[in-house]
Amino acid sequence: MALSPSEQVAAALREFAGRIDVFDPLPGAHVAEVQAGGQTVPLRAPVVRALAEALRAYQDPRDRGTCDHCGGPRLDDNFVCADCGRPSGVFGRLLQERASRFDPPAELPD
């Protein structure tokens, strides 16, 4: 049976807490709890610290930095900004220069 998205979150939090609690087996008070999927996931202090650190360290694989021109955070695979449409960085400029000098072969139709 497939888990709902909120149940997936609750399961992931429980698994994360279990992995961290192994290294700090002494019982301690729960300092936080998260509601997800109709469930309450209690978290002890070491788990809260580890979760906060993991969330801060996470970088989305689609994050390619910010645009040199407008500061927008949405650069595509070719480092062209989705906000201002300009290529960003040295690689973006290089692509733009190469594209401007491109002459299509004669056998390609216009």
Coordinates of C-alpha atoms in Angstrom, one line a residue:
M1 CA 0.0 0.0 0.0
A2 CA 1.4 3.4 -1.0
L3 CA 1.8 6.0 1.6
S4 CA 0.3 9.4 1.2
P5 CA 2.7 12.4 0.9
S6 CA 2.0 13.4 4.6
E7 CA 2.6 9.8 5.7
Q8 CA 5.8 9.7 3.7
V9 CA 7.0 12.8 5.7
A10 CA 6.1 11.2 9.0
A11 CA 7.9 7.9 8.0
A12 CA 11.0 9.8 6.9
L13 CA 11.1 11.8 10.2
R14 CA 10.7 8.6 12.2
E15 CA 13.5 6.9 10.3
F16 CA 15.7 10.0 10.6
A17 CA 15.1 10.2 14.4
G18 CA 15.8 6.5 14.7
R19 CA 19.2 6.9 12.9
I20 CA 20.2 9.8 15.2
D21 CA 18.9 8.3 18.4
V22 CA 21.2 5.3 17.9
F23 CA 24.2 7.5 18.7
D24 CA 22.6 9.0 21.8
P25 CA 20.8 6.1 23.4
L26 CA 20.2 7.7 26.8
P27 CA 16.6 8.5 27.3
G28 CA 15.8 12.1 27.2
A29 CA 12.8 14.3 27.1
H30 CA 11.2 15.1 23.8
V31 CA 11.8 18.8 23.1
A32 CA 9.7 19.1 19.9
E33 CA 7.1 17.2 17.9
V34 CA 6.0 17.4 14.3
Q35 CA 2.5 16.6 13.1
A36 CA 2.5 14.8 9.8
G37 CA 0.1 12.4 8.2
G38 CA -2.2 12.5 11.2
Q39 CA 0.7 11.3 13.3
T40 CA 2.8 13.0 16.0
V41 CA 6.5 12.4 15.6
P42 CA 8.3 13.3 18.9
L43 CA 11.9 14.6 18.6
R44 CA 14.6 14.7 21.2
A45 CA 17.2 17.5 21.3
P46 CA 19.9 15.6 19.3
V47 CA 17.4 14.9 16.6
V48 CA 16.2 18.5 16.5
R49 CA 19.8 19.7 16.1
A50 CA 20.6 17.2 13.4
L51 CA 17.4 17.9 11.5
A52 CA 18.0 21.6 11.6
E53 CA 21.6 21.2 10.4
A54 CA 20.5 18.8 7.6
L55 CA 17.8 21.2 6.4
R56 CA 20.2 24.2 6.4
A57 CA 22.9 22.1 4.5
Y58 CA 20.5 20.9 1.8
Q59 CA 21.0 22.3 -1.6
D60 CA 18.5 21.6 -4.4
P61 CA 20.2 20.0 -7.4
R62 CA 18.5 22.5 -9.6
D63 CA 20.1 25.4 -7.8
R64 CA 22.7 26.9 -10.1
G65 CA 23.3 30.0 -8.1
T66 CA 22.0 33.5 -8.8
C67 CA 21.9 35.6 -11.9
D68 CA 24.8 38.1 -12.3
H69 CA 22.4 40.6 -13.8
C70 CA 19.2 40.6 -11.9
G71 CA 20.0 38.4 -8.8
G72 CA 17.2 35.9 -9.7
P73 CA 17.7 32.4 -8.4
R74 CA 16.4 30.5 -11.5
L75 CA 19.2 29.7 -13.9
D76 CA 18.5 26.9 -16.4
D77 CA 20.8 24.1 -17.6
N78 CA 22.5 26.6 -19.9
F79 CA 22.9 29.3 -17.2
V80 CA 20.2 31.5 -18.8
C81 CA 18.1 33.3 -16.2
A82 CA 14.4 32.5 -16.3
D83 CA 13.7 36.0 -14.8
C84 CA 15.6 38.3 -17.1
G85 CA 16.5 36.0 -20.0
R86 CA 20.2 36.9 -20.0
P87 CA 23.0 34.3 -19.7
S88 CA 24.8 34.4 -16.4
G89 CA 28.4 33.9 -15.4
V90 CA 31.5 33.1 -17.5
F91 CA 29.9 30.0 -18.9
G92 CA 26.7 31.8 -19.8
R93 CA 28.7 34.5 -21.6
L94 CA 30.7 31.9 -23.5
L95 CA 27.6 30.2 -24.7
Q96 CA 26.1 33.5 -25.8
E97 CA 29.3 34.4 -27.7
R98 CA 29.5 31.0 -29.4
A99 CA 25.8 31.1 -30.4
S100 CA 26.1 34.6 -31.9
R101 CA 29.0 33.4 -34.1
F102 CA 27.2 30.2 -35.2
D103 CA 26.5 29.9 -39.0
P104 CA 24.2 27.1 -39.8
P105 CA 25.3 24.7 -42.5
A106 CA 23.9 25.5 -46.0
E107 CA 21.9 22.2 -46.0
L108 CA 19.7 23.3 -43.1
P109 CA 16.6 25.2 -44.1
D110 CA 15.9 28.7 -42.6

